[in-house]
Amino acid sequence: MSSLARVRLFGPTTVILPERAPVHVLGKHARILALLALQPGRAVSKDRLAELVWEGRPPRSFQQTLDSDVCVLRRRAELGPGRSSALATTPAGYVLDPDRVSVDLQEARVLAARAAAEPACAAVVSASAALELTTGELLEDEPYAPWAEEARAAWRHTEFELCLRASRTALVTGDLVTGVDAAQRAVGLRPASEEASVQLMRAQWWAGRRAEAIRGFVQLQDSMLEELGERPGAEARELYLTILRDDGPSADGPADAEHLRLLLQLLRGALDLTPGLRAPALDAELAAAASAALNRLGTAGSPSGARR
């Protein structure tokens, strides 16, 4: 087979050949192909493959059955027959030839590693290319298999770090759209991650989406309280206060009722976090309480206040 095949593991397991309709491989054959595509270029022994394909209960004649299944897979995926196949049989087991078959997951891994080492402009390109490849759930056809879940967990970790890297470098290069999108994807992967939420708040703020950045702090605080029983740390609080003080132009437009309610909620939370203070029950009394708190903090921070 002279043409290069491509295996897609994000979404349904699919084989793509030039000028051919995509082949959605099903059932046991999809499982065999996926297991080999997870590590192209590395042989997987027949014993190991049988153990995973039949979920720990391979038939007694599994070697003959496996050979037959691989022949069917080669034909359906048009990977070539026998010794000329891109899915080769070796003394060590079956192996997918990486020079003749590309795999979207492997391409994404390479791009992610490149993005981690490149300077900002190049890193944004590599990271964006990796994220574009990874639409759809990895190994969608295998929702319960432990080996598939292990692969998904490993990729989620890589994807999370990749999203943060993409967002940070995009902001440095002025690509605010990518900065926001990548940070949103990181938050989607880990809603209670303070690191991801802080990055999203910063990206939204830089993009002029001030109200969204403020709302993000509230969502972070709710997620952390629910999942961890903790409030956001100093970096998140300082960033949100900085954003609150920013009176520059905003793409969000004039403050609406929802925005005002959000500000009141944040003000109440800030007062509750201040030692020795408790936010009043009525919204109308919040401004007076906040003013008193600011005066108190200002007095404590002044030279005369320090002497007292």
mmCIF file of C-alpha atoms in Angstrom:
data_model
loop_
_atom_site.group_PDB
_atom_site.id
_atom_site.type_symbol
_atom_site.label_atom_id
_atom_site.label_comp_id
_atom_site.label_asym_id
_atom_site.label_seq_id
_atom_site.Cartn_x
_atom_site.Cartn_y
_atom_site.Cartn_z
ATOM 1 C CA MET A 1 0.000 0.000 0.000
ATOM 2 C CA SER A 2 1.740 3.155 -1.172
ATOM 3 C CA SER A 3 -0.740 5.799 0.026
ATOM 4 C CA LEU A 4 -0.690 7.033 3.622
ATOM 5 C CA ALA A 5 -3.613 5.982 5.793
ATOM 6 C CA ARG A 6 -4.805 7.961 8.778
ATOM 7 C CA VAL A 7 -6.408 6.559 11.920
ATOM 8 C CA ARG A 8 -8.679 8.836 13.911
ATOM 9 C CA LEU A 9 -9.100 7.947 17.588
ATOM 10 C CA PHE A 10 -10.901 11.133 18.642
ATOM 11 C CA GLY A 11 -14.545 10.293 18.098
ATOM 12 C CA PRO A 12 -15.481 6.965 16.499
ATOM 13 C CA THR A 13 -12.455 4.886 15.482
ATOM 14 C CA THR A 14 -12.080 5.689 11.792
ATOM 15 C CA VAL A 15 -9.626 5.007 8.977
ATOM 16 C CA ILE A 16 -9.180 7.704 6.341
ATOM 17 C CA LEU A 17 -7.530 7.048 2.985
ATOM 18 C CA PRO A 18 -6.878 9.581 0.211
ATOM 19 C CA GLU A 19 -9.836 9.950 -2.126
ATOM 20 C CA ARG A 20 -11.873 7.339 -0.241
ATOM 21 C CA ALA A 21 -14.849 7.563 2.051
ATOM 22 C CA PRO A 22 -13.885 7.288 5.753
ATOM 23 C CA VAL A 23 -14.164 3.761 7.113
ATOM 24 C CA HIS A 24 -15.757 3.589 10.577
ATOM 25 C CA VAL A 25 -14.320 0.391 12.056
ATOM 26 C CA LEU A 26 -16.683 -1.372 14.455
ATOM 27 C CA GLY A 27 -16.680 -3.839 17.307
ATOM 28 C CA LYS A 28 -13.726 -6.107 17.972
ATOM 29 C CA HIS A 29 -11.887 -4.870 14.902
ATOM 30 C CA ALA A 30 -12.112 -1.275 16.132
ATOM 31 C CA ARG A 31 -10.707 -2.371 19.496
ATOM 32 C CA ILE A 32 -7.731 -4.117 17.850
ATOM 33 C CA LEU A 33 -7.007 -1.102 15.675
ATOM 34 C CA ALA A 34 -7.316 1.323 18.601
ATOM 35 C CA LEU A 35 -4.963 -0.701 20.806
ATOM 36 C CA LEU A 36 -2.323 -0.724 18.061
ATOM 37 C CA ALA A 37 -2.887 2.952 17.181
ATOM 38 C CA LEU A 38 -2.306 4.037 20.786
ATOM 39 C CA GLN A 39 1.365 3.149 20.315
ATOM 40 C CA PRO A 40 2.184 3.120 16.592
ATOM 41 C CA GLY A 41 5.547 1.605 15.761
ATOM 42 C CA ARG A 42 5.529 -0.584 18.873
ATOM 43 C CA ALA A 43 4.553 -4.243 18.645
ATOM 44 C CA VAL A 44 1.725 -5.470 20.867
ATOM 45 C CA SER A 45 2.009 -9.168 21.704
ATOM 46 C CA LYS A 46 -0.826 -11.503 20.795
ATOM 47 C CA ASP A 47 -1.239 -12.462 24.455
ATOM 48 C CA ARG A 48 -1.558 -8.832 25.525
ATOM 49 C CA LEU A 49 -3.888 -7.985 22.665
ATOM 50 C CA ALA A 50 -6.110 -11.003 23.391
ATOM 51 C CA GLU A 51 -6.261 -10.088 27.083
ATOM 52 C CA LEU A 52 -7.557 -6.612 26.267
ATOM 53 C CA VAL A 53 -9.748 -7.495 23.296
ATOM 54 C CA TRP A 54 -11.637 -10.197 25.208
ATOM 55 C CA GLU A 55 -11.493 -8.327 28.530
ATOM 56 C CA GLY A 56 -9.468 -10.954 30.382
ATOM 57 C CA ARG A 57 -11.371 -13.962 28.998
ATOM 58 C CA PRO A 58 -9.820 -14.879 25.639
ATOM 59 C CA PRO A 59 -10.965 -18.104 23.971
ATOM 60 C CA ARG A 60 -8.624 -21.097 23.958
ATOM 61 C CA SER A 61 -7.993 -20.743 20.236
ATOM 62 C CA PHE A 62 -7.492 -16.965 20.503
ATOM 63 C CA GLN A 63 -4.328 -16.927 18.348
ATOM 64 C CA GLN A 64 -6.125 -18.286 15.301
ATOM 65 C CA THR A 65 -9.145 -16.106 15.998
ATOM 66 C CA LEU A 66 -6.937 -13.045 16.395
ATOM 67 C CA ASP A 67 -5.096 -13.784 13.152
ATOM 68 C CA SER A 68 -8.436 -14.044 11.400
ATOM 69 C CA ASP A 69 -9.693 -10.795 12.945
ATOM 70 C CA VAL A 70 -6.529 -8.961 11.890
ATOM 71 C CA CYS A 71 -6.986 -10.208 8.315
ATOM 72 C CA VAL A 72 -10.547 -8.886 8.302
ATOM 73 C CA LEU A 73 -9.369 -5.566 9.760
ATOM 74 C CA ARG A 74 -6.681 -5.191 7.110
ATOM 75 C CA ARG A 75 -9.252 -5.757 4.380
ATOM 76 C CA ARG A 76 -11.956 -3.478 5.809
ATOM 77 C CA ALA A 77 -9.528 -0.665 6.612
ATOM 78 C CA GLU A 78 -7.664 -1.182 3.335
ATOM 79 C CA LEU A 79 -4.330 -1.508 5.119
ATOM 80 C CA GLY A 80 -2.969 -4.012 2.626
ATOM 81 C CA PRO A 81 -2.669 -7.813 2.798
ATOM 82 C CA GLY A 82 -0.087 -10.079 4.409
ATOM 83 C CA ARG A 83 3.537 -9.016 4.536
ATOM 84 C CA SER A 84 2.846 -5.835 2.554
ATOM 85 C CA SER A 85 0.305 -4.609 5.106
ATOM 86 C CA ALA A 86 0.709 -1.411 7.128
ATOM 87 C CA LEU A 87 -0.582 -3.542 10.004
ATOM 88 C CA ALA A 88 2.313 -5.994 10.161
ATOM 89 C CA THR A 89 2.774 -9.302 11.937
ATOM 90 C CA THR A 90 6.162 -9.603 13.645
ATOM 91 C CA PRO A 91 7.702 -12.174 16.024
ATOM 92 C CA ALA A 92 6.882 -9.745 18.865
ATOM 93 C CA GLY A 93 3.231 -9.321 17.833
ATOM 94 C CA TYR A 94 1.236 -6.916 15.689
ATOM 95 C CA VAL A 95 2.464 -3.415 14.891
ATOM 96 C CA LEU A 96 1.084 -0.413 13.033
ATOM 97 C CA ASP A 97 3.690 1.055 10.689
ATOM 98 C CA PRO A 98 4.068 4.755 11.653
ATOM 99 C CA ASP A 99 5.674 5.546 8.284
ATOM 100 C CA ARG A 100 2.536 4.437 6.466
ATOM 101 C CA VAL A 101 -0.208 5.136 8.987
ATOM 102 C CA SER A 102 -0.608 8.392 10.889
ATOM 103 C CA VAL A 103 -2.689 8.616 14.077
ATOM 104 C CA ASP A 104 -4.404 11.809 15.220
ATOM 105 C CA LEU A 105 -3.546 11.180 18.874
ATOM 106 C CA GLN A 106 0.134 10.731 18.090
ATOM 107 C CA GLU A 107 0.132 13.882 15.950
ATOM 108 C CA ALA A 108 -1.459 15.803 18.831
ATOM 109 C CA ARG A 109 1.139 14.478 21.273
ATOM 110 C CA VAL A 110 3.982 15.616 19.015
ATOM 111 C CA LEU A 111 2.447 19.069 18.563
ATOM 112 C CA ALA A 112 1.861 19.400 22.317
ATOM 113 C CA ALA A 113 5.491 18.543 23.068
ATOM 114 C CA ARG A 114 6.599 21.036 20.431
ATOM 115 C CA ALA A 115 4.391 23.779 21.884
ATOM 116 C CA ALA A 116 5.933 23.251 25.323
ATOM 117 C CA ALA A 117 9.413 23.953 23.959
ATOM 118 C CA GLU A 118 8.830 26.612 21.299
ATOM 119 C CA PRO A 119 8.875 30.414 21.666
ATOM 120 C CA ALA A 120 5.521 32.146 22.000
ATOM 121 C CA CYS A 121 4.482 32.732 18.380
ATOM 122 C CA ALA A 122 5.394 29.225 17.218
ATOM 123 C CA ALA A 123 3.938 27.678 20.370
ATOM 124 C CA VAL A 124 0.526 29.232 19.680
ATOM 125 C CA VAL A 125 0.511 27.715 16.192
ATOM 126 C CA SER A 126 1.530 24.247 17.416
ATOM 127 C CA ALA A 127 -0.864 24.281 20.370
ATOM 128 C CA SER A 128 -3.779 25.452 18.229
ATOM 129 C CA ALA A 129 -3.044 22.735 15.666
ATOM 130 C CA ALA A 130 -3.002 20.089 18.402
ATOM 131 C CA LEU A 131 -6.308 21.282 19.853
ATOM 132 C CA GLU A 132 -7.940 21.323 16.409
ATOM 133 C CA LEU A 133 -7.020 17.658 15.978
ATOM 134 C CA THR A 134 -8.642 16.597 19.224
ATOM 135 C CA THR A 135 -12.307 17.341 18.696
ATOM 136 C CA GLY A 136 -14.486 14.530 19.992
ATOM 137 C CA GLU A 137 -13.985 12.124 22.883
ATOM 138 C CA LEU A 138 -10.854 10.015 22.698
ATOM 139 C CA LEU A 139 -11.770 6.350 22.037
ATOM 140 C CA GLU A 140 -15.463 7.141 21.944
ATOM 141 C CA ASP A 141 -16.254 3.534 21.016
ATOM 142 C CA GLU A 142 -14.702 2.296 24.276
ATOM 143 C CA PRO A 143 -16.488 4.164 27.085
ATOM 144 C CA TYR A 144 -15.813 1.580 29.812
ATOM 145 C CA ALA A 145 -12.607 -0.280 28.992
ATOM 146 C CA PRO A 146 -9.921 0.457 31.639
ATOM 147 C CA TRP A 147 -7.174 0.770 29.018
ATOM 148 C CA ALA A 148 -9.238 3.359 27.121
ATOM 149 C CA GLU A 149 -9.990 5.331 30.286
ATOM 150 C CA GLU A 150 -6.287 5.303 31.127
ATOM 151 C CA ALA A 151 -5.505 6.738 27.695
ATOM 152 C CA ARG A 152 -8.210 9.399 28.117
ATOM 153 C CA ALA A 153 -6.903 10.413 31.541
ATOM 154 C CA ALA A 154 -3.368 10.758 30.174
ATOM 155 C CA TRP A 155 -4.575 12.884 27.279
ATOM 156 C CA ARG A 156 -6.754 15.093 29.497
ATOM 157 C CA HIS A 157 -3.688 15.941 31.561
ATOM 158 C CA THR A 158 -1.735 16.793 28.405
ATOM 159 C CA GLU A 159 -4.672 18.746 26.972
ATOM 160 C CA PHE A 160 -5.096 20.775 30.159
ATOM 161 C CA GLU A 161 -1.434 21.831 30.212
ATOM 162 C CA LEU A 162 -1.590 22.493 26.475
ATOM 163 C CA CYS A 163 -4.616 24.780 26.861
ATOM 164 C CA LEU A 164 -2.923 26.822 29.577
ATOM 165 C CA ARG A 165 0.244 27.121 27.504
ATOM 166 C CA ALA A 166 -1.764 28.139 24.430
ATOM 167 C CA SER A 167 -3.718 30.780 26.345
ATOM 168 C CA ARG A 168 -0.675 32.328 28.016
ATOM 169 C CA THR A 169 1.405 32.499 24.859
ATOM 170 C CA ALA A 170 -1.556 33.758 22.818
ATOM 171 C CA LEU A 171 -2.005 36.699 25.192
ATOM 172 C CA VAL A 172 1.695 37.519 24.894
ATOM 173 C CA THR A 173 1.395 37.587 21.101
ATOM 174 C CA GLY A 174 -1.844 39.593 21.153
ATOM 175 C CA ASP A 175 -4.064 36.744 19.958
ATOM 176 C CA LEU A 176 -6.876 37.453 22.408
ATOM 177 C CA VAL A 177 -9.398 35.132 20.766
ATOM 178 C CA THR A 178 -7.139 32.105 21.151
ATOM 179 C CA GLY A 179 -6.210 33.281 24.634
ATOM 180 C CA VAL A 180 -9.845 33.198 25.743
ATOM 181 C CA ASP A 181 -10.834 30.049 23.846
ATOM 182 C CA ALA A 182 -7.925 27.973 25.134
ATOM 183 C CA ALA A 183 -8.492 29.099 28.719
ATOM 184 C CA GLN A 184 -12.206 28.277 28.446
ATOM 185 C CA ARG A 185 -11.283 24.788 27.287
ATOM 186 C CA ALA A 186 -8.954 24.379 30.271
ATOM 187 C CA VAL A 187 -11.739 25.415 32.658
ATOM 188 C CA GLY A 188 -14.078 22.960 30.943
ATOM 189 C CA LEU A 189 -11.601 20.189 31.664
ATOM 190 C CA ARG A 190 -11.159 21.202 35.315
ATOM 191 C CA PRO A 191 -13.941 23.514 36.532
ATOM 192 C CA ALA A 192 -12.497 23.729 40.058
ATOM 193 C CA SER A 193 -8.963 24.530 38.887
ATOM 194 C CA GLU A 194 -7.925 27.876 40.280
ATOM 195 C CA GLU A 195 -5.025 28.073 37.832
ATOM 196 C CA ALA A 196 -7.300 27.657 34.812
ATOM 197 C CA SER A 197 -9.951 30.057 36.095
ATOM 198 C CA VAL A 198 -7.384 32.749 36.857
ATOM 199 C CA GLN A 199 -6.029 32.402 33.330
ATOM 200 C CA LEU A 200 -9.524 32.663 31.866
ATOM 201 C CA MET A 201 -10.291 35.734 33.976
ATOM 202 C CA ARG A 202 -7.068 37.362 32.794
ATOM 203 C CA ALA A 203 -7.748 36.496 29.142
ATOM 204 C CA GLN A 204 -11.323 37.803 29.286
ATOM 205 C CA TRP A 205 -10.172 40.993 30.992
ATOM 206 C CA TRP A 206 -7.474 41.613 28.400
ATOM 207 C CA ALA A 207 -10.063 40.981 25.679
ATOM 208 C CA GLY A 208 -12.317 43.661 27.175
ATOM 209 C CA ARG A 209 -14.836 41.158 28.539
ATOM 210 C CA ARG A 210 -14.711 42.508 32.069
ATOM 211 C CA ALA A 211 -18.119 41.333 33.264
ATOM 212 C CA GLU A 212 -17.364 37.768 32.130
ATOM 213 C CA ALA A 213 -14.045 37.859 33.982
ATOM 214 C CA ILE A 214 -15.797 39.004 37.161
ATOM 215 C CA ARG A 215 -18.461 36.326 36.735
ATOM 216 C CA GLY A 216 -15.692 33.763 36.345
ATOM 217 C CA PHE A 217 -14.450 34.530 39.846
ATOM 218 C CA VAL A 218 -17.892 33.818 41.278
ATOM 219 C CA GLN A 219 -18.091 30.523 39.387
ATOM 220 C CA LEU A 220 -14.619 29.567 40.578
ATOM 221 C CA GLN A 221 -15.521 30.345 44.171
ATOM 222 C CA ASP A 222 -18.718 28.290 43.936
ATOM 223 C CA SER A 223 -16.880 25.320 42.384
ATOM 224 C CA MET A 224 -14.085 25.390 44.950
ATOM 225 C CA LEU A 225 -16.486 25.638 47.876
ATOM 226 C CA GLU A 226 -18.577 22.777 46.529
ATOM 227 C CA GLU A 227 -15.739 20.415 45.568
ATOM 228 C CA LEU A 228 -12.919 21.385 47.932
ATOM 229 C CA GLY A 229 -14.540 23.343 50.750
ATOM 230 C CA GLU A 230 -12.075 26.180 50.090
ATOM 231 C CA ARG A 231 -12.203 29.725 48.743
ATOM 232 C CA PRO A 232 -9.977 31.019 45.937
ATOM 233 C CA GLY A 233 -6.423 31.954 46.903
ATOM 234 C CA ALA A 234 -4.638 35.279 46.918
ATOM 235 C CA GLU A 235 -3.818 35.370 43.188
ATOM 236 C CA ALA A 236 -7.454 34.933 42.143
ATOM 237 C CA ARG A 237 -8.713 37.451 44.708
ATOM 238 C CA GLU A 238 -6.119 40.064 43.778
ATOM 239 C CA LEU A 239 -6.850 39.652 40.074
ATOM 240 C CA TYR A 240 -10.594 40.029 40.573
ATOM 241 C CA LEU A 241 -10.115 43.159 42.706
ATOM 242 C CA THR A 242 -7.848 44.589 40.008
ATOM 243 C CA ILE A 243 -10.490 43.873 37.388
ATOM 244 C CA LEU A 244 -13.165 45.471 39.578
ATOM 245 C CA ARG A 245 -11.073 48.639 39.861
ATOM 246 C CA ASP A 246 -10.502 48.805 36.106
ATOM 247 C CA ASP A 247 -12.660 51.604 34.708
ATOM 248 C CA GLY A 248 -11.410 51.309 31.125
ATOM 249 C CA PRO A 249 -13.601 50.540 28.097
ATOM 250 C CA SER A 250 -15.261 47.137 28.095
ATOM 251 C CA ALA A 251 -16.616 45.031 25.265
ATOM 252 C CA ASP A 252 -19.409 43.987 27.616
ATOM 253 C CA GLY A 253 -21.075 47.371 27.224
ATOM 254 C CA PRO A 254 -22.896 49.276 29.990
ATOM 255 C CA ALA A 255 -23.608 47.470 33.229
ATOM 256 C CA ASP A 256 -26.986 45.737 33.123
ATOM 257 C CA ALA A 257 -29.111 44.376 35.958
ATOM 258 C CA GLU A 258 -27.344 41.020 35.927
ATOM 259 C CA HIS A 259 -23.961 42.734 36.098
ATOM 260 C CA LEU A 260 -25.087 44.865 39.044
ATOM 261 C CA ARG A 261 -26.385 41.811 40.889
ATOM 262 C CA LEU A 262 -23.037 40.134 40.260
ATOM 263 C CA LEU A 263 -21.152 43.109 41.691
ATOM 264 C CA LEU A 264 -23.326 43.060 44.802
ATOM 265 C CA GLN A 265 -22.651 39.352 45.209
ATOM 266 C CA LEU A 266 -18.908 39.931 44.900
ATOM 267 C CA LEU A 267 -19.041 42.816 47.347
ATOM 268 C CA ARG A 268 -20.885 40.654 49.856
ATOM 269 C CA GLY A 269 -18.283 37.889 49.416
ATOM 270 C CA ALA A 270 -15.404 40.331 49.866
ATOM 271 C CA LEU A 271 -16.878 41.658 53.102
ATOM 272 C CA ASP A 272 -17.392 38.127 54.416
ATOM 273 C CA LEU A 273 -13.723 37.401 53.710
ATOM 274 C CA THR A 274 -12.568 40.486 55.650
ATOM 275 C CA PRO A 275 -11.571 39.617 59.257
ATOM 276 C CA GLY A 276 -13.905 41.116 61.825
ATOM 277 C CA LEU A 277 -16.610 42.023 59.319
ATOM 278 C CA ARG A 278 -19.856 40.421 58.244
ATOM 279 C CA ALA A 279 -21.871 41.510 55.252
ATOM 280 C CA PRO A 280 -25.313 42.955 56.110
ATOM 281 C CA ALA A 281 -28.405 41.060 55.009
ATOM 282 C CA LEU A 282 -29.822 43.928 52.928
ATOM 283 C CA ASP A 283 -28.197 44.956 49.654
ATOM 284 C CA ALA A 284 -28.969 48.587 50.411
ATOM 285 C CA GLU A 285 -26.623 48.470 53.406
ATOM 286 C CA LEU A 286 -23.697 46.913 51.513
ATOM 287 C CA ALA A 287 -22.243 50.209 50.280
ATOM 288 C CA ALA A 288 -22.077 51.677 53.765
ATOM 289 C CA ALA A 289 -20.447 48.525 55.121
ATOM 290 C CA ALA A 290 -17.907 48.513 52.301
ATOM 291 C CA SER A 291 -17.099 52.181 52.853
ATOM 292 C CA ALA A 292 -16.554 51.558 56.565
ATOM 293 C CA ALA A 293 -14.309 48.604 55.756
ATOM 294 C CA LEU A 294 -12.215 50.679 53.354
ATOM 295 C CA ASN A 295 -11.834 53.461 55.924
ATOM 296 C CA ARG A 296 -10.809 50.927 58.527
ATOM 297 C CA LEU A 297 -8.256 49.319 56.207
ATOM 298 C CA GLY A 298 -6.922 52.702 55.164
ATOM 299 C CA THR A 299 -6.430 53.770 58.781
ATOM 300 C CA ALA A 300 -4.689 50.500 59.641
ATOM 301 C CA GLY A 301 -2.345 50.896 56.696
ATOM 302 C CA SER A 302 -1.377 54.516 57.414
ATOM 303 C CA PRO A 303 1.740 55.434 59.486
ATOM 304 C CA SER A 304 -0.390 56.946 62.245
ATOM 305 C CA GLY A 305 -2.644 53.902 62.262
ATOM 306 C CA ALA A 306 0.360 51.618 62.551
ATOM 307 C CA ARG A 307 1.553 53.494 65.665
ATOM 308 C CA ARG A 308 -1.809 52.960 67.314
#
